[in-house]
PDB file of C-alpha atoms in Angstrom:
ATOM      1  CA  MET A   1       0.109  -0.117  -0.055  1.00 43.00           C
ATOM      2  CA  LEU A   2       1.194   3.481  -0.929  1.00 40.00           C
ATOM      3  CA  ALA A   3       0.624   4.861   2.658  1.00 43.00           C
ATOM      4  CA  HIS A   4       2.616   2.001   4.115  1.00 42.00           C
ATOM      5  CA  ARG A   5       5.500   2.648   1.969  1.00 39.00           C
ATOM      6  CA  LEU A   6       5.347   6.360   2.759  1.00 39.00           C
ATOM      7  CA  LEU A   7       5.244   5.712   6.509  1.00 41.00           C
ATOM      8  CA  ARG A   8       8.280   3.411   6.355  1.00 38.00           C
ATOM      9  CA  GLN A   9      10.114   6.063   4.235  1.00 35.00           C
ATOM     10  CA  VAL A  10       9.238   8.653   6.933  1.00 37.00           C
ATOM     11  CA  VAL A  11       9.910   6.818   9.816  1.00 36.00           C
ATOM     12  CA  PHE A  12      13.054   4.506   8.731  1.00 32.00           C
ATOM     13  CA  GLY A  13      14.132   6.349   5.576  1.00 34.00           C
ATOM     14  CA  HIS A  14      13.654   2.932   3.581  1.00 34.00           C
ATOM     15  CA  GLN A  15      13.223   2.709  -0.193  1.00 32.00           C
ATOM     16  CA  ARG A  16      13.845   6.536  -0.670  1.00 31.00           C
ATOM     17  CA  SER A  17      12.870   8.200  -3.618  1.00 30.00           C
ATOM     18  CA  PRO A  18      15.251  10.941  -4.954  1.00 28.00           C
ATOM     19  CA  ALA A  19      13.012  13.653  -3.707  1.00 29.00           C
ATOM     20  CA  LEU A  20      12.883  12.065  -0.245  1.00 27.00           C
ATOM     21  CA  PHE A  21      16.628  11.411  -0.013  1.00 24.00           C
ATOM     22  CA  ALA A  22      17.286  14.981  -0.864  1.00 27.00           C
ATOM     23  CA  CYS A  23      14.945  16.180   1.946  1.00 29.00           C
ATOM     24  CA  THR A  24      16.466  13.797   4.425  1.00 27.00           C
ATOM     25  CA  SER A  25      20.017  14.566   3.671  1.00 27.00           C
ATOM     26  CA  ILE A  26      19.442  18.146   4.559  1.00 28.00           C
ATOM     27  CA  ARG A  27      18.085  17.213   7.707  1.00 34.00           C
ATOM     28  CA  HIS A  28      20.943  14.841   8.448  1.00 33.00           C
ATOM     29  CA  GLN A  29      23.352  17.739   7.989  1.00 35.00           C
ATOM     30  CA  THR A  30      21.357  19.958  10.167  1.00 38.00           C
ATOM     31  CA  ALA A  31      21.041  17.410  12.801  1.00 40.00           C
ATOM     32  CA  ALA A  32      24.851  16.927  12.767  1.00 41.00           C
ATOM     33  CA  ALA A  33      25.374  20.583  13.253  1.00 42.00           C
ATOM     34  CA  ALA A  34      22.814  20.606  16.212  1.00 45.00           C
ATOM     35  CA  SER A  35      24.590  17.599  17.856  1.00 44.00           C
ATOM     36  CA  SER A  36      28.164  18.602  17.372  1.00 41.00           C
ATOM     37  CA  PRO A  37      29.927  19.824  20.219  1.00 37.00           C
ATOM     38  CA  SER A  38      32.012  22.198  18.184  1.00 38.00           C
ATOM     39  CA  CYS A  39      28.831  23.831  16.543  1.00 44.00           C
ATOM     40  CA  PRO A  40      28.995  27.550  17.662  1.00 42.00           C
ATOM     41  CA  GLN A  41      25.909  28.786  19.417  1.00 51.00           C
ATOM     42  CA  ARG A  42      24.131  31.639  17.816  1.00 57.00           C
ATOM     43  CA  THR A  43      24.158  35.004  19.728  1.00 82.00           C
ATOM     44  CA  ARG A  44      20.994  35.268  21.619  1.00 93.00           C
ATOM     45  CA  PRO A  45      18.758  37.784  19.588  1.00 96.00           C
ATOM     46  CA  SER A  46      17.178  40.632  21.275  1.00 96.00           C
ATOM     47  CA  SER A  47      13.841  39.911  19.844  1.00 97.00           C
ATOM     48  CA  TRP A  48      12.615  36.874  17.702  1.00 97.00           C
ATOM     49  CA  GLU A  49       9.635  36.619  15.556  1.00 97.00           C
ATOM     50  CA  ILE A  50       7.959  33.223  14.644  1.00 97.00           C
ATOM     51  CA  ASP A  51       4.543  32.365  13.579  1.00 97.00           C
ATOM     52  CA  GLY A  52       3.210  35.852  13.898  1.00 96.00           C
ATOM     53  CA  GLN A  53       4.621  36.204  17.472  1.00 97.00           C
ATOM     54  CA  GLU A  54       7.417  38.582  18.516  1.00 97.00           C
ATOM     55  CA  LEU A  55       9.129  37.214  21.640  1.00 98.00           C
ATOM     56  CA  LYS A  56      11.908  38.559  23.718  1.00 98.00           C
ATOM     57  CA  PRO A  57      14.611  35.856  24.394  1.00 98.00           C
ATOM     58  CA  ASP A  58      16.459  35.933  27.712  1.00 97.00           C
ATOM     59  CA  SER A  59      19.305  33.988  29.504  1.00 96.00           C
ATOM     60  CA  LYS A  60      17.119  30.738  29.312  1.00 97.00           C
ATOM     61  CA  TRP A  61      17.453  30.929  25.257  1.00 98.00           C
ATOM     62  CA  ASN A  62      18.953  27.522  24.075  1.00 97.00           C
ATOM     63  CA  VAL A  63      17.567  27.161  20.402  1.00 97.00           C
ATOM     64  CA  THR A  64      20.377  26.269  18.012  1.00 96.00           C
ATOM     65  CA  PRO A  65      20.917  27.563  14.442  1.00 95.00           C
ATOM     66  CA  ALA A  66      20.038  24.029  13.016  1.00 95.00           C
ATOM     67  CA  VAL A  67      16.649  24.087  15.043  1.00 97.00           C
ATOM     68  CA  ILE A  68      15.933  27.563  13.654  1.00 96.00           C
ATOM     69  CA  ALA A  69      16.643  26.018  10.093  1.00 96.00           C
ATOM     70  CA  MET A  70      14.183  23.281  10.837  1.00 96.00           C
ATOM     71  CA  LEU A  71      11.519  25.697  12.000  1.00 97.00           C
ATOM     72  CA  GLU A  72      11.554  27.471   8.564  1.00 96.00           C
ATOM     73  CA  ARG A  73      10.760  24.127   6.640  1.00 95.00           C
ATOM     74  CA  HIS A  74       7.014  23.509   7.199  1.00 94.00           C
ATOM     75  CA  LEU A  75       7.467  20.091   5.813  1.00 95.00           C
ATOM     76  CA  HIS A  76       4.035  18.835   6.367  1.00 95.00           C
ATOM     77  CA  ALA A  77       2.639  21.822   4.504  1.00 95.00           C
ATOM     78  CA  HIS A  78       4.579  21.058   1.271  1.00 96.00           C
ATOM     79  CA  PRO A  79       2.280  19.250  -1.199  1.00 95.00           C
ATOM     80  CA  GLY A  80       3.796  15.940  -2.368  1.00 95.00           C
ATOM     81  CA  ASN A  81       5.971  15.630   0.894  1.00 95.00           C
ATOM     82  CA  PRO A  82       5.321  12.182   2.508  1.00 94.00           C
ATOM     83  CA  LEU A  83       4.470  13.937   5.592  1.00 94.00           C
ATOM     84  CA  ASN A  84       1.870  15.942   3.875  1.00 96.00           C
ATOM     85  CA  LEU A  85       0.501  13.034   1.922  1.00 95.00           C
ATOM     86  CA  ILE A  86       0.021  10.907   5.234  1.00 93.00           C
ATOM     87  CA  LYS A  87      -1.690  14.062   6.997  1.00 96.00           C
ATOM     88  CA  GLN A  88      -4.068  14.730   4.145  1.00 97.00           C
ATOM     89  CA  ARG A  89      -4.918  11.020   3.938  1.00 96.00           C
ATOM     90  CA  ILE A  90      -5.721  10.871   7.814  1.00 95.00           C
ATOM     91  CA  VAL A  91      -7.662  14.207   7.464  1.00 97.00           C
ATOM     92  CA  ASN A  92      -9.694  12.805   4.380  1.00 97.00           C
ATOM     93  CA  HIS A  93     -10.356   9.824   6.451  1.00 97.00           C
ATOM     94  CA  PHE A  94     -11.730  11.584   9.476  1.00 96.00           C
ATOM     95  CA  HIS A  95     -13.804  14.015   7.316  1.00 97.00           C
ATOM     96  CA  GLN A  96     -15.487  11.155   5.243  1.00 96.00           C
ATOM     97  CA  ASN A  97     -16.380   9.166   8.350  1.00 96.00           C
ATOM     98  CA  TYR A  98     -17.032  11.651  11.170  1.00 95.00           C
ATOM     99  CA  ARG A  99     -19.762  14.041  10.413  1.00 95.00           C
ATOM    100  CA  LYS A 100     -21.999  16.504  12.402  1.00 93.00           C
ATOM    101  CA  PRO A 101     -25.644  15.408  12.845  1.00 89.00           C
ATOM    102  CA  GLY A 102     -27.377  15.579   9.542  1.00 89.00           C
ATOM    103  CA  ASN A 103     -24.119  15.123   7.718  1.00 83.00           C
ATOM    104  CA  ARG A 104     -23.736  19.039   7.269  1.00 85.00           C
ATOM    105  CA  SER A 105     -20.063  19.302   7.931  1.00 95.00           C
ATOM    106  CA  PRO A 106     -16.872  17.502   9.091  1.00 97.00           C
ATOM    107  CA  LEU A 107     -17.008  16.843  12.745  1.00 96.00           C
ATOM    108  CA  PHE A 108     -13.216  17.442  13.566  1.00 96.00           C
ATOM    109  CA  THR A 109     -11.649  20.719  13.016  1.00 97.00           C
ATOM    110  CA  VAL A 110      -8.078  20.699  11.387  1.00 98.00           C
ATOM    111  CA  CYS A 111      -5.535  22.854  13.387  1.00 98.00           C
ATOM    112  CA  ASP A 112      -2.323  22.603  11.652  1.00 97.00           C
ATOM    113  CA  LYS A 113      -1.144  26.247  11.754  1.00 96.00           C
ATOM    114  CA  GLU A 114      -0.940  26.544  15.534  1.00 98.00           C
ATOM    115  CA  PRO A 115       2.192  28.710  16.704  1.00 98.00           C
ATOM    116  CA  ARG A 116       5.030  26.478  17.451  1.00 98.00           C
ATOM    117  CA  VAL A 117       6.288  28.624  20.577  1.00 98.00           C
ATOM    118  CA  VAL A 118       3.958  28.171  23.350  1.00 98.00           C
ATOM    119  CA  SER A 119       3.744  29.239  27.000  1.00 98.00           C
ATOM    120  CA  ASN A 120       5.406  26.671  29.694  1.00 98.00           C
ATOM    121  CA  TYR A 121       1.936  26.695  31.075  1.00 97.00           C
ATOM    122  CA  ASP A 122       0.448  25.156  27.934  1.00 97.00           C
ATOM    123  CA  ASN A 123       3.390  22.868  27.360  1.00 97.00           C
ATOM    124  CA  PHE A 124       3.535  21.542  30.736  1.00 96.00           C
ATOM    125  CA  ASP A 125       1.146  22.904  33.544  1.00 94.00           C
ATOM    126  CA  SER A 126      -1.993  22.515  31.558  1.00 92.00           C
ATOM    127  CA  LEU A 127      -1.213  18.919  30.964  1.00 89.00           C
ATOM    128  CA  LEU A 128      -0.190  18.337  34.822  1.00 87.00           C
ATOM    129  CA  THR A 129       3.368  17.789  34.248  1.00 91.00           C
ATOM    130  CA  PRO A 130       4.898  18.095  37.633  1.00 92.00           C
ATOM    131  CA  LYS A 131       7.423  21.001  38.386  1.00 95.00           C
ATOM    132  CA  ASP A 132      10.295  18.747  39.024  1.00 95.00           C
ATOM    133  CA  HIS A 133       9.774  16.532  35.795  1.00 95.00           C
ATOM    134  CA  VAL A 134      12.826  15.948  33.595  1.00 95.00           C
ATOM    135  CA  SER A 135      10.969  17.126  30.614  1.00 96.00           C
ATOM    136  CA  ARG A 136      11.288  20.591  31.842  1.00 97.00           C
ATOM    137  CA  ARG A 137      15.066  20.895  32.027  1.00 97.00           C
ATOM    138  CA  PRO A 138      16.814  23.022  29.384  1.00 97.00           C
ATOM    139  CA  SER A 139      18.812  19.737  28.468  1.00 96.00           C
ATOM    140  CA  ASP A 140      15.368  18.360  27.291  1.00 97.00           C
ATOM    141  CA  THR A 141      13.310  21.456  25.948  1.00 98.00           C
ATOM    142  CA  TYR A 142      14.210  24.267  23.713  1.00 98.00           C
ATOM    143  CA  TYR A 143      13.365  27.357  25.583  1.00 98.00           C
ATOM    144  CA  VAL A 144      12.888  30.928  24.119  1.00 98.00           C
ATOM    145  CA  ASN A 145      12.856  32.714  27.695  1.00 98.00           C
ATOM    146  CA  GLU A 146      11.547  32.147  31.025  1.00 98.00           C
ATOM    147  CA  ASP A 147       7.943  31.653  30.080  1.00 98.00           C
ATOM    148  CA  HIS A 148       8.079  30.381  26.444  1.00 98.00           C
ATOM    149  CA  CYS A 149       9.364  27.080  24.700  1.00 98.00           C
ATOM    150  CA  LEU A 150       9.227  25.399  21.457  1.00 98.00           C
ATOM    151  CA  ARG A 151       6.214  22.940  21.664  1.00 98.00           C
ATOM    152  CA  ALA A 152       7.516  19.480  22.817  1.00 97.00           C
ATOM    153  CA  HIS A 153       4.042  18.034  21.654  1.00 96.00           C
ATOM    154  CA  THR A 154       0.886  18.902  19.694  1.00 96.00           C
ATOM    155  CA  SER A 155      -0.740  18.449  23.149  1.00 94.00           C
ATOM    156  CA  ALA A 156       0.553  21.788  24.067  1.00 97.00           C
ATOM    157  CA  HIS A 157      -2.573  23.320  22.064  1.00 97.00           C
ATOM    158  CA  GLN A 158      -5.281  21.066  23.894  1.00 94.00           C
ATOM    159  CA  HIS A 159      -6.047  23.661  26.644  1.00 93.00           C
ATOM    160  CA  ASN A 160      -6.385  26.604  24.534  1.00 96.00           C
ATOM    161  CA  LEU A 161      -8.483  24.889  21.914  1.00 96.00           C
ATOM    162  CA  MET A 162     -10.787  23.373  24.316  1.00 93.00           C
ATOM    163  CA  LYS A 163     -11.160  26.882  26.218  1.00 93.00           C
ATOM    164  CA  GLN A 164     -12.217  28.364  22.671  1.00 95.00           C
ATOM    165  CA  GLY A 165     -14.921  25.704  22.627  1.00 94.00           C
ATOM    166  CA  PHE A 166     -13.578  23.101  20.217  1.00 95.00           C
ATOM    167  CA  ASP A 167     -14.711  19.680  21.305  1.00 93.00           C
ATOM    168  CA  ASN A 168     -13.527  17.670  18.335  1.00 95.00           C
ATOM    169  CA  PHE A 169     -10.222  18.419  16.593  1.00 96.00           C
ATOM    170  CA  LEU A 170      -7.003  17.282  14.897  1.00 96.00           C
ATOM    171  CA  VAL A 171      -3.780  18.886  15.614  1.00 97.00           C
ATOM    172  CA  VAL A 172      -0.636  18.311  13.217  1.00 96.00           C
ATOM    173  CA  GLY A 173       2.653  19.818  13.289  1.00 97.00           C
ATOM    174  CA  ASP A 174       6.471  19.910  13.912  1.00 97.00           C
ATOM    175  CA  VAL A 175       7.484  19.323  17.630  1.00 97.00           C
ATOM    176  CA  TYR A 176      10.894  19.844  19.080  1.00 98.00           C
ATOM    177  CA  ARG A 177      12.882  17.996  21.813  1.00 97.00           C
ATOM    178  CA  ARG A 178      16.477  18.066  22.744  1.00 96.00           C
ATOM    179  CA  ASP A 179      16.960  14.288  22.299  1.00 92.00           C
ATOM    180  CA  GLU A 180      20.253  12.683  21.360  1.00 90.00           C
ATOM    181  CA  ILE A 181      20.159  11.701  17.717  1.00 91.00           C
ATOM    182  CA  ASP A 182      19.971   8.059  16.929  1.00 91.00           C
ATOM    183  CA  ARG A 183      17.701   5.798  14.781  1.00 89.00           C
ATOM    184  CA  THR A 184      14.535   6.518  16.823  1.00 85.00           C
ATOM    185  CA  HIS A 185      15.369   9.907  18.088  1.00 89.00           C
ATOM    186  CA  TYR A 186      15.665  13.553  16.516  1.00 93.00           C
ATOM    187  CA  PRO A 187      15.489  16.977  17.550  1.00 95.00           C
ATOM    188  CA  CYS A 188      12.583  17.641  15.249  1.00 96.00           C
ATOM    189  CA  PHE A 189       9.592  15.237  14.526  1.00 94.00           C
ATOM    190  CA  HIS A 190       5.892  15.406  13.647  1.00 95.00           C
ATOM    191  CA  GLN A 191       2.894  14.399  15.523  1.00 94.00           C
ATOM    192  CA  MET A 192      -0.860  14.230  14.732  1.00 93.00           C
ATOM    193  CA  GLU A 193      -3.332  13.822  17.365  1.00 92.00           C
ATOM    194  CA  GLY A 194      -7.116  13.849  17.598  1.00 91.00           C
ATOM    195  CA  VAL A 195      -9.233  15.034  20.497  1.00 92.00           C
ATOM    196  CA  ARG A 196     -12.943  14.259  21.065  1.00 91.00           C
ATOM    197  CA  LEU A 197     -14.843  15.179  24.104  1.00 90.00           C
ATOM    198  CA  TYR A 198     -18.307  13.724  24.888  1.00 88.00           C
ATOM    199  CA  SER A 199     -21.212  14.737  26.923  1.00 87.00           C
ATOM    200  CA  ALA A 200     -23.249  11.801  28.528  1.00 87.00           C
ATOM    201  CA  ASP A 201     -25.690  11.760  25.919  1.00 88.00           C
ATOM    202  CA  GLU A 202     -23.023  11.643  23.012  1.00 89.00           C
ATOM    203  CA  LEU A 203     -21.330   8.825  24.698  1.00 89.00           C
ATOM    204  CA  PHE A 204     -24.150   6.694  25.985  1.00 89.00           C
ATOM    205  CA  GLY A 205     -27.128   7.793  23.809  1.00 87.00           C
ATOM    206  CA  LYS A 206     -30.092   9.520  25.188  1.00 80.00           C
ATOM    207  CA  ASN A 207     -31.976   6.316  25.958  1.00 78.00           C
ATOM    208  CA  ALA A 208     -29.282   5.016  28.221  1.00 72.00           C
ATOM    209  CA  ARG A 209     -28.500   8.369  29.922  1.00 59.00           C
ATOM    210  CA  GLU A 210     -30.804   7.794  32.998  1.00 70.00           C
ATOM    211  CA  LYS A 211     -28.882   4.456  33.728  1.00 77.00           C
ATOM    212  CA  LEU A 212     -25.265   5.276  32.897  1.00 86.00           C
ATOM    213  CA  GLU A 213     -23.196   8.117  34.262  1.00 85.00           C
ATOM    214  CA  LEU A 214     -19.833   9.803  33.071  1.00 84.00           C
ATOM    215  CA  PHE A 215     -18.385  10.447  36.459  1.00 83.00           C
ATOM    216  CA  ALA A 216     -18.000   8.406  39.887  1.00 84.00           C
ATOM    217  CA  ASN A 217     -17.741   9.882  43.145  1.00 81.00           C
ATOM    218  CA  ASP A 218     -14.796   7.864  44.129  1.00 76.00           C
ATOM    219  CA  ALA A 219     -11.155   8.925  43.871  1.00 71.00           C
ATOM    220  CA  GLU A 220      -9.834   5.415  43.174  1.00 78.00           C
ATOM    221  CA  ARG A 221      -7.689   4.547  40.051  1.00 80.00           C
ATOM    222  CA  THR A 222      -8.016   0.972  38.943  1.00 83.00           C
ATOM    223  CA  PRO A 223      -6.487  -0.793  36.116  1.00 81.00           C
ATOM    224  CA  GLN A 224      -9.646  -0.120  34.189  1.00 82.00           C
ATOM    225  CA  LYS A 225     -10.313   3.366  34.780  1.00 81.00           C
ATOM    226  CA  GLN A 226      -8.959   6.640  36.182  1.00 80.00           C
ATOM    227  CA  GLU A 227     -10.023   8.265  39.300  1.00 79.00           C
ATOM    228  CA  GLY A 228     -13.472  10.138  39.255  1.00 81.00           C
ATOM    229  CA  LEU A 229     -14.455   8.496  36.027  1.00 84.00           C
ATOM    230  CA  SER A 230     -17.198   5.641  36.042  1.00 88.00           C
ATOM    231  CA  GLU A 231     -16.185   2.314  34.772  1.00 88.00           C
ATOM    232  CA  ASP A 232     -19.129   2.332  32.353  1.00 90.00           C
ATOM    233  CA  ALA A 233     -17.693   5.684  30.612  1.00 88.00           C
ATOM    234  CA  SER A 234     -14.160   4.303  30.632  1.00 89.00           C
ATOM    235  CA  LYS A 235     -15.347   1.090  28.925  1.00 91.00           C
ATOM    236  CA  VAL A 236     -17.393   2.807  26.272  1.00 90.00           C
ATOM    237  CA  LEU A 237     -14.611   5.247  25.619  1.00 89.00           C
ATOM    238  CA  GLU A 238     -11.987   2.318  25.229  1.00 89.00           C
ATOM    239  CA  ILE A 239     -14.222   0.567  22.609  1.00 91.00           C
ATOM    240  CA  GLN A 240     -14.747   3.941  20.768  1.00 90.00           C
ATOM    241  CA  LEU A 241     -11.144   4.800  20.874  1.00 88.00           C
ATOM    242  CA  LYS A 242      -9.943   1.377  19.632  1.00 90.00           C
ATOM    243  CA  GLU A 243     -12.626   1.250  16.801  1.00 92.00           C
ATOM    244  CA  THR A 244     -11.396   4.732  15.727  1.00 91.00           C
ATOM    245  CA  LEU A 245      -7.997   3.784  15.546  1.00 89.00           C
ATOM    246  CA  LYS A 246      -8.525   0.449  13.939  1.00 91.00           C
ATOM    247  CA  GLU A 247     -10.312   1.964  11.114  1.00 93.00           C
ATOM    248  CA  LEU A 248      -7.613   4.389  10.606  1.00 92.00           C
ATOM    249  CA  CYS A 249      -5.040   1.699  10.299  1.00 90.00           C
ATOM    250  CA  LEU A 250      -7.076  -0.183   7.956  1.00 92.00           C
ATOM    251  CA  THR A 251      -7.508   2.960   5.778  1.00 93.00           C
ATOM    252  CA  LEU A 252      -3.739   3.500   5.774  1.00 91.00           C
ATOM    253  CA  PHE A 253      -2.495  -0.084   5.534  1.00 89.00           C
ATOM    254  CA  GLY A 254      -5.331  -1.913   3.607  1.00 92.00           C
ATOM    255  CA  ARG A 255      -8.541  -3.952   4.902  1.00 92.00           C
ATOM    256  CA  GLU A 256      -6.401  -7.096   5.204  1.00 91.00           C
ATOM    257  CA  ALA A 257      -4.139  -5.576   7.635  1.00 88.00           C
ATOM    258  CA  GLU A 258      -3.838  -7.137  11.340  1.00 88.00           C
ATOM    259  CA  ILE A 259      -4.237  -4.576  13.979  1.00 87.00           C
ATOM    260  CA  ARG A 260      -3.308  -5.363  17.569  1.00 87.00           C
ATOM    261  CA  PHE A 261      -3.708  -3.440  20.810  1.00 88.00           C
ATOM    262  CA  ILE A 262      -1.272  -3.712  23.749  1.00 86.00           C
ATOM    263  CA  ASP A 263      -1.389  -1.960  27.166  1.00 86.00           C
ATOM    264  CA  ALA A 264       1.066   0.763  27.628  1.00 82.00           C
ATOM    265  CA  TYR A 265       2.217   3.070  30.639  1.00 81.00           C
ATOM    266  CA  PHE A 266       2.375   6.854  30.213  1.00 76.00           C
ATOM    267  CA  PRO A 267       2.674   8.918  33.258  1.00 70.00           C
ATOM    268  CA  PHE A 268       0.035  11.386  32.750  1.00 72.00           C
ATOM    269  CA  THR A 269      -2.686   9.207  31.068  1.00 77.00           C
ATOM    270  CA  HIS A 270      -4.674   6.313  32.006  1.00 79.00           C
ATOM    271  CA  PRO A 271      -5.555   3.639  30.797  1.00 83.00           C
ATOM    272  CA  SER A 272      -3.077   3.841  27.776  1.00 84.00           C
ATOM    273  CA  PHE A 273      -2.684   1.734  24.666  1.00 83.00           C
ATOM    274  CA  GLU A 274      -0.322   1.243  21.755  1.00 82.00           C
ATOM    275  CA  THR A 275      -1.538   0.054  18.252  1.00 81.00           C
ATOM    276  CA  CYS A 276       0.934  -2.190  16.681  1.00 68.00           C
ATOM    277  CA  ARG A 277       1.642  -2.984  13.036  1.00 56.00           C
ATOM    278  CA  PRO A 278       5.110  -4.012  11.855  1.00 45.00           C
ATOM    279  CA  VAL A 279       5.820  -0.431  12.196  1.00 44.00           C
ATOM    280  CA  SER A 280       4.529   1.094  15.674  1.00 43.00           C
ATOM    281  CA  LEU A 281       2.764   4.068  14.860  1.00 48.00           C
ATOM    282  CA  VAL A 282      -0.089   5.027  17.106  1.00 47.00           C
ATOM    283  CA  THR A 283      -0.296   5.813  20.786  1.00 50.00           C
ATOM    284  CA  ASP A 284      -3.874   5.887  22.260  1.00 51.00           C
ATOM    285  CA  TRP A 285      -4.945   7.160  25.703  1.00 50.00           C
ATOM    286  CA  PHE A 286      -7.375   8.686  27.795  1.00 51.00           C
ATOM    287  CA  PRO A 287      -6.302  12.331  29.054  1.00 53.00           C
ATOM    288  CA  SER A 288      -6.418  12.856  32.703  1.00 49.00           C
ATOM    289  CA  GLN A 289     -10.054  14.029  33.678  1.00 47.00           C
ATOM    290  CA  ARG A 290      -8.196  16.550  35.901  1.00 53.00           C
ATOM    291  CA  SER A 291      -6.731  18.062  32.842  1.00 49.00           C
ATOM    292  CA  LEU A 292     -10.269  18.648  31.369  1.00 50.00           C
ATOM    293  CA  GLU A 293     -11.260  20.140  34.842  1.00 52.00           C
ATOM    294  CA  VAL A 294      -8.308  22.694  34.381  1.00 47.00           C
ATOM    295  CA  THR A 295     -10.138  23.736  31.320  1.00 49.00           C
ATOM    296  CA  GLN A 296     -13.443  24.047  33.182  1.00 50.00           C
ATOM    297  CA  LEU A 297     -14.829  21.194  31.129  1.00 48.00           C
ATOM    298  CA  ARG A 298     -16.381  19.254  34.064  1.00 50.00           C
ATOM    299  CA  GLN A 299     -19.218  17.731  32.391  1.00 54.00           C
ATOM    300  CA  LYS A 300     -17.460  16.001  29.550  1.00 57.00           C
ATOM    301  CA  THR A 301     -14.907  13.307  29.116  1.00 56.00           C
ATOM    302  CA  GLY A 302     -12.720  12.375  26.179  1.00 57.00           C
ATOM    303  CA  ARG A 303     -10.037  10.467  24.371  1.00 53.00           C
ATOM    304  CA  VAL A 304      -6.882  11.192  22.368  1.00 54.00           C
ATOM    305  CA  PRO A 305      -5.210   9.167  19.656  1.00 54.00           C
ATOM    306  CA  CYS A 306      -1.657  10.369  18.541  1.00 57.00           C
ATOM    307  CA  LEU A 307       0.558   9.499  15.585  1.00 59.00           C
ATOM    308  CA  GLU A 308       4.146  10.261  15.415  1.00 53.00           C
ATOM    309  CA  CYS A 309       6.452  10.318  12.394  1.00 54.00           C
ATOM    310  CA  ALA A 310      10.079  11.398  12.086  1.00 49.00           C
TER     311      ALA A 310
END
C-alpha cells in the first residue's frame, strides 16, 4: 500500500525516492550541526519573530541555528511531501467518516497552523506535568525565555483549543525536543493527534442516559479506569477509541492488515494503549479527567489518539 510505503520512508528512510533522499540529507546535515559539540551557539537575539509572534529571548534561550533552520521548513505543509500526503490521507478519513448531525459538515476541525512557540503553562502545567519533571529541564526542552518554549508535543494546544470551545479537533505539526540523535530520536519530529470530547448523551445515547453516568464519586484509580470516571464511561470510551484507531489503520495499510492493541504506560494518561503493526505508529490514551477540569470542562470526558512520524 502507498500509505504503508510512505510511512516506512518517513519513519525509517527505507526505499527513498530521489526527492525524499534530498530532503532527508539536508535534515541529517542540520542534525549533525545540532548535535556537534563544536557547533557555535548563535548569539541570543534581542527579539525573535516566529509564526506571527514577537518574543523577547532571555538567558534561558537555547535554540540552536540548526533548529531555527528546521522551523523554517514546514514539511507537513508541502504538497507531495510524504508527511503532507499522510496528513491529508488521515484528514480525509476523518472528514469522510465523522460528520456532524445531519451530515452537514466534518466533525473534526483541522488545526495545522498553531504557533510552535507556546507558554510553559500550555506545554507543561495544563497537562499536569510536575514542576520537577525531567522534561522541563533545558537539556530536554528548547526555551525561548523564562515563560516560553518550542512545543514538545501537539498536546500543548489542547488547553487553548478546548477553552475556545472546540470539542473535536485534529492537531498536526512539527514538535521539538533536545533528544540525542539515533535511529529512533531526532530534535524535530511530527505529531498528529485527535481530541474528541463527549457529553453523557453523546457517549451513551439519550435512551441510556438515565442508567449510565460519566463520573464516579470515588477517587480510586483502577487498572480499568482513572479516578473520578465511571467504569461504564471508561469501557465505552475504550471501545470507541480502539474502533476509531482500527479503522484509521485499515485505511492506511489496507483492509487485510492485522491490527493489535497492547497495554502501555504513560505517566499522565490512564488507561493507555499502543496500536501495533510491523511499524509501531499510534499511541492511544485517555487524558486525565483533571486536565479537563483545568479547562473547566467538568461535564465532559474524552479520548486522544496520537500518531508520530520522524
